[in-house]
Short mmCIF file of C-alpha atoms in Angstrom, two decimals:
data_model
loop_
_atom_site.label_atom_id
_atom_site.label_comp_id
_atom_site.label_asym_id
_atom_site.label_seq_id
_atom_site.Cartn_x
_atom_site.Cartn_y
_atom_site.Cartn_z
CA ASP A 1 5.15 -11.70 -9.82
CA VAL A 2 2.87 -13.19 -7.19
CA VAL A 3 -0.74 -12.73 -8.23
CA MET A 4 -3.15 -11.87 -5.44
CA THR A 5 -6.75 -12.72 -6.24
CA GLN A 6 -9.42 -11.15 -4.06
CA THR A 7 -13.06 -12.13 -3.94
CA PRO A 8 -15.66 -10.82 -4.02
CA VAL A 9 -15.00 -7.68 -6.02
CA SER A 10 -17.83 -5.95 -4.21
CA LEU A 11 -19.92 -6.58 -1.14
CA SER A 12 -23.18 -4.92 -0.15
CA LEU A 13 -24.12 -5.48 3.47
CA ALA A 14 -26.36 -4.02 6.12
CA ILE A 15 -24.97 -2.70 9.36
CA GLY A 16 -24.56 -5.52 11.84
CA GLN A 17 -24.04 -8.22 9.23
CA PRO A 18 -20.79 -10.21 9.07
CA ALA A 19 -18.38 -9.79 6.17
CA SER A 20 -15.76 -12.07 4.70
CA ILE A 21 -13.18 -11.29 2.03
CA SER A 22 -10.95 -13.91 0.47
CA CYS A 23 -7.44 -13.43 -0.86
CA LYS A 24 -5.57 -16.18 -2.69
CA SER A 25 -1.95 -15.97 -3.75
CA SER A 26 -0.34 -17.71 -6.70
CA GLN A 27 2.53 -18.86 -4.47
CA SER A 28 2.96 -19.65 -0.82
CA LEU A 29 3.51 -16.47 1.18
CA VAL A 30 5.67 -18.13 3.80
CA HIS A 31 9.01 -16.32 3.80
CA SER A 32 12.32 -18.09 4.33
CA ASP A 33 12.37 -16.50 7.80
CA GLY A 34 9.18 -18.41 8.64
CA LYS A 35 6.91 -15.38 8.69
CA THR A 36 4.02 -14.72 6.34
CA TYR A 37 4.02 -11.13 5.15
CA LEU A 38 0.34 -10.72 4.30
CA SER A 39 -1.42 -7.50 5.25
CA TRP A 40 -4.90 -6.09 4.83
CA ILE A 41 -5.46 -2.41 4.20
CA LEU A 42 -8.61 -0.32 3.98
CA GLN A 43 -9.10 2.80 1.95
CA ARG A 44 -12.15 4.69 3.10
CA PRO A 45 -13.73 7.18 0.68
CA GLY A 46 -11.65 10.35 0.48
CA GLN A 47 -8.92 8.98 2.75
CA SER A 48 -5.54 7.41 2.30
CA PRO A 49 -5.12 3.68 2.85
CA LYS A 50 -4.76 2.42 6.38
CA ARG A 51 -3.32 -0.91 7.39
CA LEU A 52 -5.65 -3.00 9.53
CA ILE A 53 -3.84 -6.31 9.82
CA TYR A 54 -0.25 -7.51 9.29
CA LEU A 55 1.45 -10.89 9.43
CA VAL A 56 -1.88 -12.52 8.51
CA SER A 57 -3.66 -11.98 11.81
CA LYS A 58 -2.07 -9.21 13.90
CA LEU A 59 -4.33 -6.20 14.37
CA ASP A 60 -2.77 -2.77 14.07
CA SER A 61 -3.13 -0.49 17.06
CA GLY A 62 -6.56 1.07 17.28
CA VAL A 63 -8.22 -1.39 14.91
CA PRO A 64 -11.48 -2.70 16.41
CA ASP A 65 -11.51 -6.35 17.36
CA ARG A 66 -14.49 -6.98 15.09
CA PHE A 67 -11.80 -7.32 12.41
CA SER A 68 -9.86 -10.56 12.17
CA GLY A 69 -7.44 -12.12 9.74
CA SER A 70 -6.65 -15.75 9.17
CA GLY A 71 -5.12 -18.13 6.68
CA SER A 72 -1.86 -19.71 5.63
CA GLU A 73 0.27 -20.52 2.62
CA THR A 74 -1.89 -19.31 -0.27
CA GLU A 75 -5.34 -18.69 1.19
CA PHE A 76 -6.25 -15.84 3.48
CA THR A 77 -9.43 -14.30 4.83
CA LEU A 78 -10.43 -10.99 6.37
CA LYS A 79 -13.54 -11.10 8.49
CA ILE A 80 -15.64 -8.40 10.06
CA SER A 81 -17.89 -9.83 12.75
CA ARG A 82 -20.47 -7.04 12.50
CA VAL A 83 -20.17 -4.36 9.84
CA GLU A 84 -20.38 -0.75 10.96
CA ALA A 85 -20.84 2.37 8.87
CA GLU A 86 -17.18 3.34 9.22
CA ASP A 87 -16.11 0.06 7.59
CA LEU A 88 -17.17 1.04 4.10
CA GLY A 89 -14.44 1.47 1.53
CA VAL A 90 -12.06 -0.66 -0.51
CA TYR A 91 -10.12 -3.48 1.12
CA TYR A 92 -6.85 -4.79 -0.30
CA CYS A 93 -4.65 -7.69 0.59
CA TRP A 94 -0.93 -7.06 0.14
CA GLN A 95 1.99 -9.47 0.13
CA ALA A 96 5.54 -8.48 0.99
CA THR A 97 7.04 -11.96 1.10
CA HIS A 98 8.09 -12.08 -2.52
CA PHE A 99 9.73 -9.47 -4.71
CA PRO A 100 8.11 -7.38 -5.99
CA GLN A 101 5.42 -6.73 -3.43
CA THR A 102 1.95 -7.06 -4.90
CA PHE A 103 -1.64 -6.19 -4.07
CA GLY A 104 -4.98 -7.80 -4.58
CA GLY A 105 -7.42 -6.10 -6.89
CA GLY A 106 -9.55 -4.75 -4.06
CA THR A 107 -12.97 -5.47 -2.57
CA LYS A 108 -15.43 -2.62 -2.30
CA LEU A 109 -17.64 -2.80 0.76
CA GLU A 110 -20.85 -0.84 0.44
CA LEU A 111 -23.65 -0.43 2.90
CA LYS A 112 -27.04 -1.75 1.93
CA GLU B 1 2.97 10.07 16.10
CA VAL B 2 4.50 9.25 12.75
CA GLN B 3 3.18 11.34 9.91
CA LEU B 4 4.04 11.39 6.22
CA GLN B 5 3.20 14.05 3.67
CA GLU B 6 3.70 13.89 -0.07
CA SER B 7 4.34 17.00 -2.15
CA GLY B 8 5.11 17.77 -5.75
CA PRO B 9 3.59 18.90 -9.03
CA GLY B 10 0.12 17.68 -9.85
CA LEU B 11 0.66 17.89 -13.59
CA VAL B 12 3.59 16.53 -15.58
CA LYS B 13 4.04 16.50 -19.35
CA PRO B 14 4.65 13.25 -21.20
CA SER B 15 8.34 12.31 -21.55
CA GLN B 16 9.27 14.52 -18.59
CA SER B 17 10.21 13.44 -15.07
CA LEU B 18 7.89 13.17 -12.12
CA SER B 19 9.48 14.25 -8.83
CA LEU B 20 7.81 13.87 -5.45
CA THR B 21 8.90 14.46 -1.89
CA CYS B 22 7.76 12.61 1.21
CA SER B 23 8.30 14.56 4.42
CA VAL B 24 8.32 12.46 7.57
CA THR B 25 7.72 13.72 11.10
CA GLY B 26 7.76 11.85 14.37
CA TYR B 27 10.17 9.13 13.23
CA SER B 28 13.62 9.04 11.72
CA ILE B 29 13.99 7.72 8.19
CA THR B 30 17.32 6.23 9.27
CA SER B 31 15.18 3.52 10.83
CA ASN B 32 12.85 1.15 8.98
CA TYR B 33 11.95 1.13 5.30
CA TRP B 34 10.20 3.88 3.33
CA GLY B 35 8.26 3.20 0.22
CA TRP B 36 6.29 4.59 -2.66
CA ILE B 37 3.04 3.05 -3.81
CA ARG B 38 0.66 4.31 -6.45
CA LYS B 39 -3.02 3.77 -7.10
CA PHE B 40 -4.26 3.99 -10.64
CA PRO B 41 -7.74 5.16 -11.66
CA GLY B 42 -9.92 2.09 -11.13
CA ASN B 43 -8.38 0.88 -7.87
CA LYS B 44 -5.28 -1.01 -9.02
CA MET B 45 -2.38 -0.59 -6.55
CA GLU B 46 1.28 -0.89 -7.49
CA TRP B 47 4.27 -1.08 -5.15
CA MET B 48 6.97 1.05 -6.73
CA GLY B 49 9.94 0.61 -4.42
CA TYR B 50 11.56 1.55 -1.16
CA ILE B 51 14.63 3.04 0.45
CA SER B 52 15.92 1.39 3.58
CA TYR B 53 17.26 2.75 6.84
CA SER B 54 20.78 2.38 5.39
CA GLY B 55 19.97 4.05 2.09
CA SER B 56 19.79 0.91 -0.01
CA THR B 57 16.97 0.75 -2.51
CA SER B 58 14.71 -1.79 -4.13
CA TYR B 59 12.55 -1.11 -7.17
CA ASN B 60 9.70 -2.85 -8.92
CA PRO B 61 11.13 -4.34 -12.14
CA SER B 62 8.01 -3.14 -13.96
CA LEU B 63 9.43 0.35 -13.71
CA LYS B 64 12.71 -0.81 -15.21
CA SER B 65 15.34 1.93 -15.09
CA ARG B 66 12.85 4.81 -14.88
CA ILE B 67 12.67 5.01 -11.09
CA SER B 68 14.96 6.41 -8.46
CA ILE B 69 14.32 6.78 -4.72
CA THR B 70 16.71 8.92 -2.72
CA ARG B 71 16.70 10.62 0.65
CA ASP B 72 17.90 13.60 2.67
CA THR B 73 18.37 12.45 6.24
CA SER B 74 19.06 15.99 7.46
CA LYS B 75 15.53 16.98 6.42
CA ASN B 76 13.99 13.58 7.18
CA GLN B 77 12.66 13.40 3.64
CA PHE B 78 12.78 10.85 0.87
CA PHE B 79 12.11 11.37 -2.80
CA LEU B 80 10.67 9.68 -5.85
CA GLN B 81 11.83 10.38 -9.35
CA LEU B 82 10.14 8.66 -12.26
CA ASN B 83 11.57 9.43 -15.68
CA SER B 84 10.04 9.37 -19.16
CA VAL B 85 6.48 9.43 -17.89
CA THR B 86 3.50 8.61 -20.06
CA THR B 87 -0.21 8.99 -19.53
CA GLU B 88 -0.15 5.52 -17.96
CA ASP B 89 1.72 7.00 -14.99
CA THR B 90 -1.33 9.07 -14.08
CA ALA B 91 -2.15 7.95 -10.54
CA THR B 92 -2.34 8.95 -6.91
CA TYR B 93 1.08 8.52 -5.35
CA TYR B 94 1.51 7.55 -1.71
CA CYS B 95 4.51 7.28 0.54
CA ALA B 96 4.38 4.84 3.43
CA ARG B 97 6.53 3.41 6.18
CA GLY B 98 7.54 -0.23 6.04
CA THR B 99 4.71 -2.50 4.96
CA GLY B 100 2.03 0.08 5.13
CA SER B 101 1.78 1.87 8.43
CA PRO B 102 1.22 4.69 8.16
CA TRP B 103 0.59 6.12 4.70
CA GLY B 104 0.67 9.73 3.64
CA PRO B 105 -2.52 11.37 2.38
CA GLY B 106 -1.38 10.91 -1.21
CA THR B 107 -0.87 13.27 -4.11
CA MET B 108 -2.59 12.98 -7.44
CA VAL B 109 -0.34 13.28 -10.47
CA THR B 110 -1.73 13.67 -13.96
CA VAL B 111 0.47 13.16 -16.98
CA SER B 112 -0.86 15.24 -19.82
CA SER B 113 0.35 17.66 -22.42
#
């Protein structure tokens, strides 16, 4: 299975600060169709997970543009330009290029 | 708006089968892929499998032959069955469309005697 390694495990930031979460895969996530099936999801406290970004950098509808995704092959990053209170929760990267699909271990964003 | 809702027993005895239903509104399950994902206590997420628009299925090998995903297109529902459960199957179970948009609210299942 493809191992997805997320860092840091936790992040404590004040509102307005930038955030960056890294996700590294044990194999290239470029599919034979040329696409890279790497998504980022957020689970806020008491809520179900919500996808924020798909195909590395495409924002889902309604996701604020303070979120951005980047990366290629085996290294990917989620950035929040300025953290807001509603951003707290656990972030996961998720690959669907290789079978079986696998998740990162999660990064908990807390507000300082 | 696409919405998913899981339902099923919250408590299952060891060695028995876990059966969950995902009811979908606002979108036909004869399009796209429909999956089951679970989150264990402590944040670990596991993709369990999916059923496609055509009814074909794909399962995580970690679940070996214990898992089955089926559907009822007339009710726009799909189902998870996990056999021979143990306490290690205690988790919150989610259904989701495609690669994660949207998810249902989830249902917590405890395996305990």
